[in-house]
PDB file of C-alpha atoms and ligand atoms in Angstrom:
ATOM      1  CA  UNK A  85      54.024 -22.968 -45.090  1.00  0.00           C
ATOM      2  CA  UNK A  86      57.351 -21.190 -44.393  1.00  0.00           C
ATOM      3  CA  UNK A  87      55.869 -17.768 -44.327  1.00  0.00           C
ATOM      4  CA  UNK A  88      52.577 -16.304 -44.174  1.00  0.00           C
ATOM      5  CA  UNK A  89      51.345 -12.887 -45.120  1.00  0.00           C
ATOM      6  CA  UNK A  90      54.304 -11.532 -46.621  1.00  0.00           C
ATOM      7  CA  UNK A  91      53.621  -7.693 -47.746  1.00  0.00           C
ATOM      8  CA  UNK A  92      55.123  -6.914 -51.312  1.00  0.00           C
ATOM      9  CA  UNK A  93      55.879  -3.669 -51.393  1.00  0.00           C
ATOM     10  CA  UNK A  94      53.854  -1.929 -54.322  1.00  0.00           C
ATOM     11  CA  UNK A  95      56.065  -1.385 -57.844  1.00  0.00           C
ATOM     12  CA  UNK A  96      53.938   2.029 -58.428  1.00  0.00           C
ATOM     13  CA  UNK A  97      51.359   4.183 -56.422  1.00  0.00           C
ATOM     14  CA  UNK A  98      48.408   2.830 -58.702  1.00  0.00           C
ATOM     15  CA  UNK A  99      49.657  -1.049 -57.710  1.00  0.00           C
ATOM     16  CA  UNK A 100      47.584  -1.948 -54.637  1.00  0.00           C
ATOM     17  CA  UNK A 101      49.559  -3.852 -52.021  1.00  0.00           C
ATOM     18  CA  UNK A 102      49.754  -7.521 -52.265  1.00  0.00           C
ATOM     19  CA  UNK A 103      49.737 -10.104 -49.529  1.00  0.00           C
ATOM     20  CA  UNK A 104      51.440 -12.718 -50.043  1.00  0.00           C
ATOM     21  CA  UNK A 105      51.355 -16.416 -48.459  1.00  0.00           C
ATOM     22  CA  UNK A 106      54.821 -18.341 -49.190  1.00  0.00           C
ATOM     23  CA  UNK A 107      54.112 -21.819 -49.255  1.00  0.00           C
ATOM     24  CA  UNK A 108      56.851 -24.929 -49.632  1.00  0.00           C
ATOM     25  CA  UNK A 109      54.676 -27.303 -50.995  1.00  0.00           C
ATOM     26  CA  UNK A 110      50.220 -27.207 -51.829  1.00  0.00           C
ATOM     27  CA  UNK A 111      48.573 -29.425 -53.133  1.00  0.00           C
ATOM     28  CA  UNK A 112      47.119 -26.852 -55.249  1.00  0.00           C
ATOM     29  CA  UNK A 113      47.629 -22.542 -54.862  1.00  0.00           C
ATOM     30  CA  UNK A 114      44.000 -21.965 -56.381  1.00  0.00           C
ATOM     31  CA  UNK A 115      42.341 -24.510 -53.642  1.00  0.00           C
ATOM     32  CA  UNK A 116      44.618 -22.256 -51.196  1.00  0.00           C
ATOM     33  CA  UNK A 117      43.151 -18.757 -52.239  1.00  0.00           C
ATOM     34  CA  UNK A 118      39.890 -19.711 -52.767  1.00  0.00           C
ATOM     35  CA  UNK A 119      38.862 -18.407 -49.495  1.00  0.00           C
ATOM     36  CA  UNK A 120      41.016 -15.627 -49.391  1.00  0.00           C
ATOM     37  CA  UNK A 121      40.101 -11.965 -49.741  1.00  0.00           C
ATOM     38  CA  UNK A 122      41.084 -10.005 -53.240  1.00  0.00           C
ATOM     39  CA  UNK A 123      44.440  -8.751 -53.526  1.00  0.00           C
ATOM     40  CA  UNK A 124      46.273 -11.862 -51.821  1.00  0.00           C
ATOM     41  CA  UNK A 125      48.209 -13.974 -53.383  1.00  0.00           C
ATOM     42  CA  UNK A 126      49.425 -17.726 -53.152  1.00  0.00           C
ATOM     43  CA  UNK A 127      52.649 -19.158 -54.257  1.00  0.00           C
ATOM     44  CA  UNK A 128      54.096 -22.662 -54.017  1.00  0.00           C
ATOM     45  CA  UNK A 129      57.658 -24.182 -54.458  1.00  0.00           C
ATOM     46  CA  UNK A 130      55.366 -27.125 -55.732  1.00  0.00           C
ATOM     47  CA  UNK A 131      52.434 -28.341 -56.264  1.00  0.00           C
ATOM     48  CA  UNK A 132      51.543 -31.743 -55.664  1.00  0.00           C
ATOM     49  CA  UNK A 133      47.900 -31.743 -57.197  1.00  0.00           C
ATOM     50  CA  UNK A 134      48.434 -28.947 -60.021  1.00  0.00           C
ATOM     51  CA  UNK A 135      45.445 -28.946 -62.427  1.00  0.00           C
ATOM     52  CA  UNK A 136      44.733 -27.213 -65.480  1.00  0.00           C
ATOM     53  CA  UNK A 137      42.154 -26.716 -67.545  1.00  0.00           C
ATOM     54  CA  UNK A 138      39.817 -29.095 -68.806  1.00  0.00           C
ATOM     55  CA  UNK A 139      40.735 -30.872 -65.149  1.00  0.00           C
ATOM     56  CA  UNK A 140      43.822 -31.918 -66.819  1.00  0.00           C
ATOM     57  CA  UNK A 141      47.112 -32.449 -64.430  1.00  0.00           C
ATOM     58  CA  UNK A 142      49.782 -29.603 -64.463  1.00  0.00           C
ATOM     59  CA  UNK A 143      52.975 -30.616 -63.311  1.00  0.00           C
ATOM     60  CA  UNK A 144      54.245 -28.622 -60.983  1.00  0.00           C
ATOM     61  CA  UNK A 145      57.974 -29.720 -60.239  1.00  0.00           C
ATOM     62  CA  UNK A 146      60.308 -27.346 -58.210  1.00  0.00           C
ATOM     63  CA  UNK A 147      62.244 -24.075 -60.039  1.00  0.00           C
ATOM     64  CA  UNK A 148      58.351 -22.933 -61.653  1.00  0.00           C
ATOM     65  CA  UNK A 149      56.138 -20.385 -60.790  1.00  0.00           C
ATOM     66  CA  UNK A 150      52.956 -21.752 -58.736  1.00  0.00           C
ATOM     67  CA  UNK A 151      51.033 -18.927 -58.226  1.00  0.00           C
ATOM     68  CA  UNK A 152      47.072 -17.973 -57.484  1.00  0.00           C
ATOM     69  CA  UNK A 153      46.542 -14.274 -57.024  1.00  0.00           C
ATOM     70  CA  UNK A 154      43.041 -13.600 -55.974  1.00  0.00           C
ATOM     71  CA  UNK A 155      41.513 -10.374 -57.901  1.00  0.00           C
ATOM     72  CA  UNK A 156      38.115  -8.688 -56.112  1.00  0.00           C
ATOM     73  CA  UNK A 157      35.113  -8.356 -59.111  1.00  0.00           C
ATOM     74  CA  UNK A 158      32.361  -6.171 -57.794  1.00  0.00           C
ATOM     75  CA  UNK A 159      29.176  -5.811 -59.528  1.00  0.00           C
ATOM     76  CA  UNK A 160      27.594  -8.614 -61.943  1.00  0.00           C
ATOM     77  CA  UNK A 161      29.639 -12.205 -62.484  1.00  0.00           C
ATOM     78  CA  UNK A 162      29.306 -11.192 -66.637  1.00  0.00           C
ATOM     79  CA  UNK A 163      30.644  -8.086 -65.942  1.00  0.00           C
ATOM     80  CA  UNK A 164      33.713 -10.522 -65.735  1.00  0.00           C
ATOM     81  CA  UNK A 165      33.961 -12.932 -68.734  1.00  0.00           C
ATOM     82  CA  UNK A 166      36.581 -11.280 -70.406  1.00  0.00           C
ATOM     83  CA  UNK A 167      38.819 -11.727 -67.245  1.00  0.00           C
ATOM     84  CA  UNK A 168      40.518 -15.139 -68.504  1.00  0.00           C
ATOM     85  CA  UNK A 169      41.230 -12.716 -71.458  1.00  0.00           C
ATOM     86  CA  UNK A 170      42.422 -10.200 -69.756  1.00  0.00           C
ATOM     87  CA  UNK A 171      44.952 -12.623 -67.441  1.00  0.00           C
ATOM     88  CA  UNK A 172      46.676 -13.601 -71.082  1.00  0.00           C
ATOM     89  CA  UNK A 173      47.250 -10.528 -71.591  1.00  0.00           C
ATOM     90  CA  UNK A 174      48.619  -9.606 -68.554  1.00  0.00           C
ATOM     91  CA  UNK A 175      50.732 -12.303 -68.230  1.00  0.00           C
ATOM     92  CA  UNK A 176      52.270 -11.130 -72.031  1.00  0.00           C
ATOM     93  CA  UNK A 177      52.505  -7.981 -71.082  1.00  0.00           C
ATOM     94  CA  UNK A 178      54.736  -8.773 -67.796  1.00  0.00           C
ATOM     95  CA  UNK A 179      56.945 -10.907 -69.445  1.00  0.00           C
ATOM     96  CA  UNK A 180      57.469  -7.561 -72.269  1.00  0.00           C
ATOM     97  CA  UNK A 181      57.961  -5.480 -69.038  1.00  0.00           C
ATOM     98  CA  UNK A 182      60.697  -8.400 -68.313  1.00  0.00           C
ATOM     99  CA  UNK A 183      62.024  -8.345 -71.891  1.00  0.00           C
ATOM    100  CA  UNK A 184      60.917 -10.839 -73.696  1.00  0.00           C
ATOM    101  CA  UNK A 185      58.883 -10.039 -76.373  1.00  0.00           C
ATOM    102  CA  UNK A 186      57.883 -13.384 -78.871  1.00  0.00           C
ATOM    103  CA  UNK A 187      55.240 -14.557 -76.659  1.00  0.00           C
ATOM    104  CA  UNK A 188      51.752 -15.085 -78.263  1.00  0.00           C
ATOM    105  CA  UNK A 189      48.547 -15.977 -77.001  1.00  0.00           C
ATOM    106  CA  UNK A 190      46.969 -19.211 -77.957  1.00  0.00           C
ATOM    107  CA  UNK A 191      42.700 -19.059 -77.245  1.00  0.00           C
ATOM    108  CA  UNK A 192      41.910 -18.270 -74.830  1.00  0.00           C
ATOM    109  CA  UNK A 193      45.028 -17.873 -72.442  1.00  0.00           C
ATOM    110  CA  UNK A 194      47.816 -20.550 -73.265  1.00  0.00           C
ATOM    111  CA  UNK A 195      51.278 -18.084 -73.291  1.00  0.00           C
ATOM    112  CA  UNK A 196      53.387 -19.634 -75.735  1.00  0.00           C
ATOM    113  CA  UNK A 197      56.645 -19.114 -77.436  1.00  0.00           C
ATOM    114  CA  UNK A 198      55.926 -20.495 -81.011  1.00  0.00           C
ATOM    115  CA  UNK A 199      54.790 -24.328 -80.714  1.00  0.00           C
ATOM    116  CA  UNK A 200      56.294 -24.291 -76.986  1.00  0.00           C
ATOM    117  CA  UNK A 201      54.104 -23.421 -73.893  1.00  0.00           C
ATOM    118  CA  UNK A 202      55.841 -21.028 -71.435  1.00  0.00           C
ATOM    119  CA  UNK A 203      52.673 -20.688 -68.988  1.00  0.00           C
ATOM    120  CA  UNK A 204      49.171 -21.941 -68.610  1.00  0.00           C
ATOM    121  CA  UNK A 205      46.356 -20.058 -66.777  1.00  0.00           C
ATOM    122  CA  UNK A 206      43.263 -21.632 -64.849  1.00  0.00           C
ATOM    123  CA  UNK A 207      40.642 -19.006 -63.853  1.00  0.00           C
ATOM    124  CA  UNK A 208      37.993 -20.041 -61.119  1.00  0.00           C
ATOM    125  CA  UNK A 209      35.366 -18.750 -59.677  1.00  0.00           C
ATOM    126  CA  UNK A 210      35.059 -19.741 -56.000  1.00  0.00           C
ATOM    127  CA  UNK A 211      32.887 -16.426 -54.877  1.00  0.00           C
ATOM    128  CA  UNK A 212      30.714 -14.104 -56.366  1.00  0.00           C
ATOM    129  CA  UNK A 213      33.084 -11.130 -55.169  1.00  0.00           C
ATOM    130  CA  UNK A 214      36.585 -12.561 -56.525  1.00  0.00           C
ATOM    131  CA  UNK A 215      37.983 -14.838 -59.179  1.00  0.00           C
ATOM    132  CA  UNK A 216      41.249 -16.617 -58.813  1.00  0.00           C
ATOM    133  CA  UNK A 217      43.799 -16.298 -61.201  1.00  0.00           C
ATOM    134  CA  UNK A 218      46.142 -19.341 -61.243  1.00  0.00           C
ATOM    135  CA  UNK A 219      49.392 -19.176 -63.313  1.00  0.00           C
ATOM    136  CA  UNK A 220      51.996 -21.734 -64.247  1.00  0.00           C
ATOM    137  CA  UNK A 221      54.990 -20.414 -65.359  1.00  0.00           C
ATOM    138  CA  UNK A 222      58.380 -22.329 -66.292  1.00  0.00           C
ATOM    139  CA  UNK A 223      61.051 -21.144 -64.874  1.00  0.00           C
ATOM    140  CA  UNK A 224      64.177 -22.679 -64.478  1.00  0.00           C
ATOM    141  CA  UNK A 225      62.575 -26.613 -63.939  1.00  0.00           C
ATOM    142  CA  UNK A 226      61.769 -28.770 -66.831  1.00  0.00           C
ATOM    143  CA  UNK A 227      58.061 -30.794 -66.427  1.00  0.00           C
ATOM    144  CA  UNK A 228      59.165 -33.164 -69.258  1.00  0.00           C
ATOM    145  CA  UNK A 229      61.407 -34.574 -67.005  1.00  0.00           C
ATOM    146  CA  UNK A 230      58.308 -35.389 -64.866  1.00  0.00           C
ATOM    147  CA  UNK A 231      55.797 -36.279 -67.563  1.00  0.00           C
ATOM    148  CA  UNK A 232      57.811 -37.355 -70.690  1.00  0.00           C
ATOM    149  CA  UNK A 233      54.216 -36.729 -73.005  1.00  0.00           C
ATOM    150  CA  UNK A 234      55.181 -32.898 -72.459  1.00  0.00           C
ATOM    151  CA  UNK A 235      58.774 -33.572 -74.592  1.00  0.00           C
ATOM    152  CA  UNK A 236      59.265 -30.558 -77.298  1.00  0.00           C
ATOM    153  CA  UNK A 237      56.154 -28.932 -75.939  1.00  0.00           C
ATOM    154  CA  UNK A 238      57.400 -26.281 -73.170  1.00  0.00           C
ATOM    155  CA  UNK A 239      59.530 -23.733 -72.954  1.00  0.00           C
ATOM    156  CA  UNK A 240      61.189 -22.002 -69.846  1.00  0.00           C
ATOM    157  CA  UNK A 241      61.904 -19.024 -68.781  1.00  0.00           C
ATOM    158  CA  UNK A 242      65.780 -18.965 -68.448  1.00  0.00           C
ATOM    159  CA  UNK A 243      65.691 -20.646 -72.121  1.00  0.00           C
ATOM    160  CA  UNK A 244      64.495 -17.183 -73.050  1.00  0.00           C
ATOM    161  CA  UNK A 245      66.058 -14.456 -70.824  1.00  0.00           C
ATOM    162  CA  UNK A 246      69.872 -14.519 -70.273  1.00  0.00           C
ATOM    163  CA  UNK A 247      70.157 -13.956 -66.951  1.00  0.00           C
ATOM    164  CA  UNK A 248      67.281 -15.519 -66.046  1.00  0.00           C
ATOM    165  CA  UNK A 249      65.021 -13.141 -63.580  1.00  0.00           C
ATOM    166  CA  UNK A 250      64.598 -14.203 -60.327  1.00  0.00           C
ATOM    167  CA  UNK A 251      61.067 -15.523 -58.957  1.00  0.00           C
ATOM    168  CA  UNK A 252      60.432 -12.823 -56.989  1.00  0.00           C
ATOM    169  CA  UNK A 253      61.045 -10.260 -59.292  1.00  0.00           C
ATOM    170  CA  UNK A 254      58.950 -12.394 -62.168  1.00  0.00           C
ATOM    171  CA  UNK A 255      55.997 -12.502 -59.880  1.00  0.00           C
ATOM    172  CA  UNK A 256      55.966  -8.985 -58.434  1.00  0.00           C
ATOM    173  CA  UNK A 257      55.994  -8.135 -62.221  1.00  0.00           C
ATOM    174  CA  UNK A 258      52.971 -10.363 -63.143  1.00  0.00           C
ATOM    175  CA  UNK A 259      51.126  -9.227 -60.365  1.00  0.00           C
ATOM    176  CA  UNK A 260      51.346  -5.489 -61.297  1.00  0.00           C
ATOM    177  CA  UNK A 261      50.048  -6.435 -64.164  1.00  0.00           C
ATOM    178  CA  UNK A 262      47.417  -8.565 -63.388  1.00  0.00           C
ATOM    179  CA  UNK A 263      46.572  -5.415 -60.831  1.00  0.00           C
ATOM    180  CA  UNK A 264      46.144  -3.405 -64.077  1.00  0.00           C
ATOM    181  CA  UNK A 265      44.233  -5.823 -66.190  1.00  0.00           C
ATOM    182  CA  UNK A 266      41.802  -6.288 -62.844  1.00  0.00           C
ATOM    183  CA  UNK A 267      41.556  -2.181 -63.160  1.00  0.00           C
ATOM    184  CA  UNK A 268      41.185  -2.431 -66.746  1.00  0.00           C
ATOM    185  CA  UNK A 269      38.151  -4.632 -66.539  1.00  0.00           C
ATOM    186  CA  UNK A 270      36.584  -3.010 -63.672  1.00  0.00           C
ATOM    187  CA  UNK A 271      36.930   0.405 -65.110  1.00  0.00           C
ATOM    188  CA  UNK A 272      34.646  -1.133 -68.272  1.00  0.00           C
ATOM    189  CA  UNK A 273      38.334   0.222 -70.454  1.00  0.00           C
ATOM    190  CA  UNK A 274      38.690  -3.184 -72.052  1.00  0.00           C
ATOM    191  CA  UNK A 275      38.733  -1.572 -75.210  1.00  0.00           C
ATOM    192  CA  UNK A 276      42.276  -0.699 -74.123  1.00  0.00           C
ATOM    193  CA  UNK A 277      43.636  -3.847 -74.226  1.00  0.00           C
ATOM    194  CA  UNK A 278      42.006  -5.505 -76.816  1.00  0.00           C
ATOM    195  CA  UNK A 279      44.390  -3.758 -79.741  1.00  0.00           C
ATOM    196  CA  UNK A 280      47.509  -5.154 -78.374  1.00  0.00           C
ATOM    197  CA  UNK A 281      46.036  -8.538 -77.153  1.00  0.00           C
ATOM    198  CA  UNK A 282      44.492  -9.032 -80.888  1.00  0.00           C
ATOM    199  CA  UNK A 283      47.953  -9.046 -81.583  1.00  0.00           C
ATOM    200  CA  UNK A 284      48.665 -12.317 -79.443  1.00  0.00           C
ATOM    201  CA  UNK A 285      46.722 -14.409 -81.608  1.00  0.00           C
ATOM    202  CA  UNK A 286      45.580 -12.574 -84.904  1.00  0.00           C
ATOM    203  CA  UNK A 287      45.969 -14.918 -87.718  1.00  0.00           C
ATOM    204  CA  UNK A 288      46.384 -18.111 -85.674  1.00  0.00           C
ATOM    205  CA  UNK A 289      45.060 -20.807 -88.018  1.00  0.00           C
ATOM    206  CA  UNK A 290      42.617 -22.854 -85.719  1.00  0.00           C
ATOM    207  CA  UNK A 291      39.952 -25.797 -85.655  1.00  0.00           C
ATOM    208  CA  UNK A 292      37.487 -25.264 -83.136  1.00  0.00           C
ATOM    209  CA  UNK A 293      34.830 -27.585 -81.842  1.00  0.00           C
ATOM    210  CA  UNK A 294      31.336 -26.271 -81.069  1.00  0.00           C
ATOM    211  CA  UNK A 295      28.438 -27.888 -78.568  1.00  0.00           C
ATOM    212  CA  UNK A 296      25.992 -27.683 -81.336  1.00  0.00           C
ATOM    213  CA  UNK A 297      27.950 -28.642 -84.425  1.00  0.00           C
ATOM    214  CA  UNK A 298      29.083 -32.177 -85.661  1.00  0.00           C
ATOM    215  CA  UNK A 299      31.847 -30.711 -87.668  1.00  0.00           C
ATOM    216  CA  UNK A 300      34.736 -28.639 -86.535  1.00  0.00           C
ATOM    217  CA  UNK A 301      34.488 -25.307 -87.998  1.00  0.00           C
ATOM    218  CA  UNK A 302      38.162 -24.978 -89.900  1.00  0.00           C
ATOM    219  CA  UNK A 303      39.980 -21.469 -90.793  1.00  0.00           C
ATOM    220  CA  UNK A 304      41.695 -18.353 -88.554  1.00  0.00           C
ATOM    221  CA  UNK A 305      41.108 -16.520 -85.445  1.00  0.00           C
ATOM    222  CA  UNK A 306      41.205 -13.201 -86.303  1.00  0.00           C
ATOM    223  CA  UNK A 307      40.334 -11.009 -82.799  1.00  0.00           C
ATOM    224  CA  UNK A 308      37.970 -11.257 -80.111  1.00  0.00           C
ATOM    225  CA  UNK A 309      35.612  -8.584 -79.028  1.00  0.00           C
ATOM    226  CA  UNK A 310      35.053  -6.857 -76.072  1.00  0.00           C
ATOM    227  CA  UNK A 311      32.737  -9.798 -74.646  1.00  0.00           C
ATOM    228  CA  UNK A 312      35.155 -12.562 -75.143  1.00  0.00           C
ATOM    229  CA  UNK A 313      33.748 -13.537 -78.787  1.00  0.00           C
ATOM    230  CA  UNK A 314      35.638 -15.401 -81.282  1.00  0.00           C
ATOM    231  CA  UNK A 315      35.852 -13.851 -84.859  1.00  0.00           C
ATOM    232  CA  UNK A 316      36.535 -16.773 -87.209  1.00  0.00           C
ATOM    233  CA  UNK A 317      36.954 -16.324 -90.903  1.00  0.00           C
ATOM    234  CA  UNK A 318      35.960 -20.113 -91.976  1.00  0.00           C
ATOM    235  CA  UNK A 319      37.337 -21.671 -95.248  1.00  0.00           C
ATOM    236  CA  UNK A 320      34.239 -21.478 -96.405  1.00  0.00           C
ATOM    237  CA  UNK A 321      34.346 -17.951 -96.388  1.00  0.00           C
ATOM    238  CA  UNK A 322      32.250 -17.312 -93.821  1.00  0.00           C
ATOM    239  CA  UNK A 323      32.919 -15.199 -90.747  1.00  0.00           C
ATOM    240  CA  UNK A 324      31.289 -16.650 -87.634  1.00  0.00           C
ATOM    241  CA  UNK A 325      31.369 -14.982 -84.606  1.00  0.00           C
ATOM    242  CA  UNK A 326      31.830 -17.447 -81.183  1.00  0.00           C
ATOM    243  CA  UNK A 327      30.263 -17.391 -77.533  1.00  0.00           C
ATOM    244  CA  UNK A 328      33.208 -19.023 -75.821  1.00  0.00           C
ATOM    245  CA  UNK A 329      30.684 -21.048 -73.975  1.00  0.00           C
ATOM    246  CA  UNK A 330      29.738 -22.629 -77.544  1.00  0.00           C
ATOM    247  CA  UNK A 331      33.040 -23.229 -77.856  1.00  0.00           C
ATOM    248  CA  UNK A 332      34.110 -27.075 -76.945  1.00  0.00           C
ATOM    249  CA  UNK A 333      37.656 -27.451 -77.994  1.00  0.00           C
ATOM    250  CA  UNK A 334      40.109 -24.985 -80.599  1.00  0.00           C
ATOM    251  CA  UNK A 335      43.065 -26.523 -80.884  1.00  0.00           C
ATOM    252  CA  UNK A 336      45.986 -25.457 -83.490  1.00  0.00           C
ATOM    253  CA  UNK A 337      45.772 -26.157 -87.230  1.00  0.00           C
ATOM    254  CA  UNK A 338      49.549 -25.693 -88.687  1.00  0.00           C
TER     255      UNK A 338
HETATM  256  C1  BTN B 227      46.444 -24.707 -68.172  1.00  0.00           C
HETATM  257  O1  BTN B 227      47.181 -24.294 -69.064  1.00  0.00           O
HETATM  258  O2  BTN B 227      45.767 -25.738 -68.337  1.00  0.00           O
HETATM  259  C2  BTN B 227      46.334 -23.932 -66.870  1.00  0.00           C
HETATM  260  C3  BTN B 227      47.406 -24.319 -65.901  1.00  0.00           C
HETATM  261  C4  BTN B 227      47.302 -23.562 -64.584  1.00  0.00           C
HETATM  262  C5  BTN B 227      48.297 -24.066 -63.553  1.00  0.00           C
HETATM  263  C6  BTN B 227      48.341 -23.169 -62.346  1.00  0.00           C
HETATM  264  S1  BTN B 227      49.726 -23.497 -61.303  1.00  0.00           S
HETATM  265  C7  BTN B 227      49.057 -22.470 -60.068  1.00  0.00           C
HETATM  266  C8  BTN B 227      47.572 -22.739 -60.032  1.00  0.00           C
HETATM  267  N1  BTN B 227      47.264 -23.894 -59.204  1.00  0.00           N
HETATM  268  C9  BTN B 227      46.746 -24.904 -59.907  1.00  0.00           C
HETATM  269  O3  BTN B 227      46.396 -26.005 -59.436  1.00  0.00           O
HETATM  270  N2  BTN B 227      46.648 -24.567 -61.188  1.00  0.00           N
HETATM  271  C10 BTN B 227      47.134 -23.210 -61.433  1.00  0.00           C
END
């Protein structure tokens, strides 16, 4: 850890302050802020343990962003669900603040620039009054070079912006945001963002694997409600409507 508790100063008056905690190498930033109070934030040059979701690796080489930013959720944990959500759209919103603007959302929070993933977000819940926020972003490293599966399937920042932003300035931009999505939630306004974050993934052509269902149910994602629900127009014709918690797998249909 190279330095601890590092203040950021606040990009606007309705930005809370973050604390920061530098680190040169973690095993992994979420295990790291798990204990911390709301409003800190962990970042890591690397990660030697990265995960992802469904407990799958993320590799975490040098020149990425590693970051867990711990956000405080009073009142009930269901209050909540849509926070994964809202993170997505967060994340797309910072990197519009930043200038790029062909990132889309793939269910529920994958940030992607067509077929290529630019960042991947892992949500946990370690105590009933915060959830922890972990984001992966590509930077200026390349993970293929780590994990040759990953060929053709990332993207990286400084492929996208010319010059590419610095770290600092991409995180104290993701974290204002993630600020406003926490306010957003808490403030019950989710309605707010749902417009512009049906537009991450509205028309995405998807197969999705339920708990309860032998059959993958086949067709498009057209939005998501204000509780985190799938709307799925089938190819059947049908419009089903999706607990994410019934949801096992959606991956991609091109
Ligand atoms: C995914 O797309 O599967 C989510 C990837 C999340 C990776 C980030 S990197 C910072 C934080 N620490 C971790 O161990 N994981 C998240």
């Amino acid at each position: 850890m190279v330095a601890p508790h590092v203040t950021a100063s606040p990009l606007s008056p309705a930005t809370p302050e973050w604390t920061l905690h530098l680190h040169t190498k973690a095993v992994s930033t979420n295990d790291l802020a798990a204990p911390l109070p709301g409003w800190h934030a962990v970042v890591a040059d690397r990660q030697t343990g990265g995960r992802g979701r469904h407990r799958r690796a993320w590799v975490s080489d040098e020149g990425g962003l590693w970051l867990s930013a711990v956000l405080p959720t009073p009142g009930p944990v269901a209050d909540w669900a849509i926070l994964p959500l809202a993170a997505g759209w967060a994340v797309r919103a910072a990197l519009a603040d930043l200038g790029v603007f062909n990132i889309r959302l793939r269910w529920p929070n994958d940030v992607m620039v067509g077929r290529a993933k630019l960042a991947g977000i892992l949500v946990e819940r370690f105590r009933p009054d915060t959830a922890v926020v972990g984001l992966g972003l590509n930077l200026v490293n390349r993970p293929e070079l780590h994990d040759d599966t990953l060929a053709g399937q990332t993207t990286r920042l400084a492929d996208l912006l010319s010059p590419a932003p610095t770290r600092a300035v991409v995180l104290d931009t993701i974290l204002a945001r993630l600020a406003h999505a926490q306010h957003l939630v808490a403030d019950r306004s989710v309605a707010d963002l749902l417009p512009t974050l049906n537009t991450a993934w509205t028309g995405a052509r998807v197969s999705i694997d339920l708990d309860n269902r032998a059959t993958p149910l086949v067709g498009r994602l057209t939005a998501v409600d204000a509780q985190g629900r799938l709307q799925l127009d089938a190819d059947d014709g049908a419009r089903h409507v999706l607990s994410p918690l019934q949801v096992a797998r959606l991956r991609e249909a091109f």
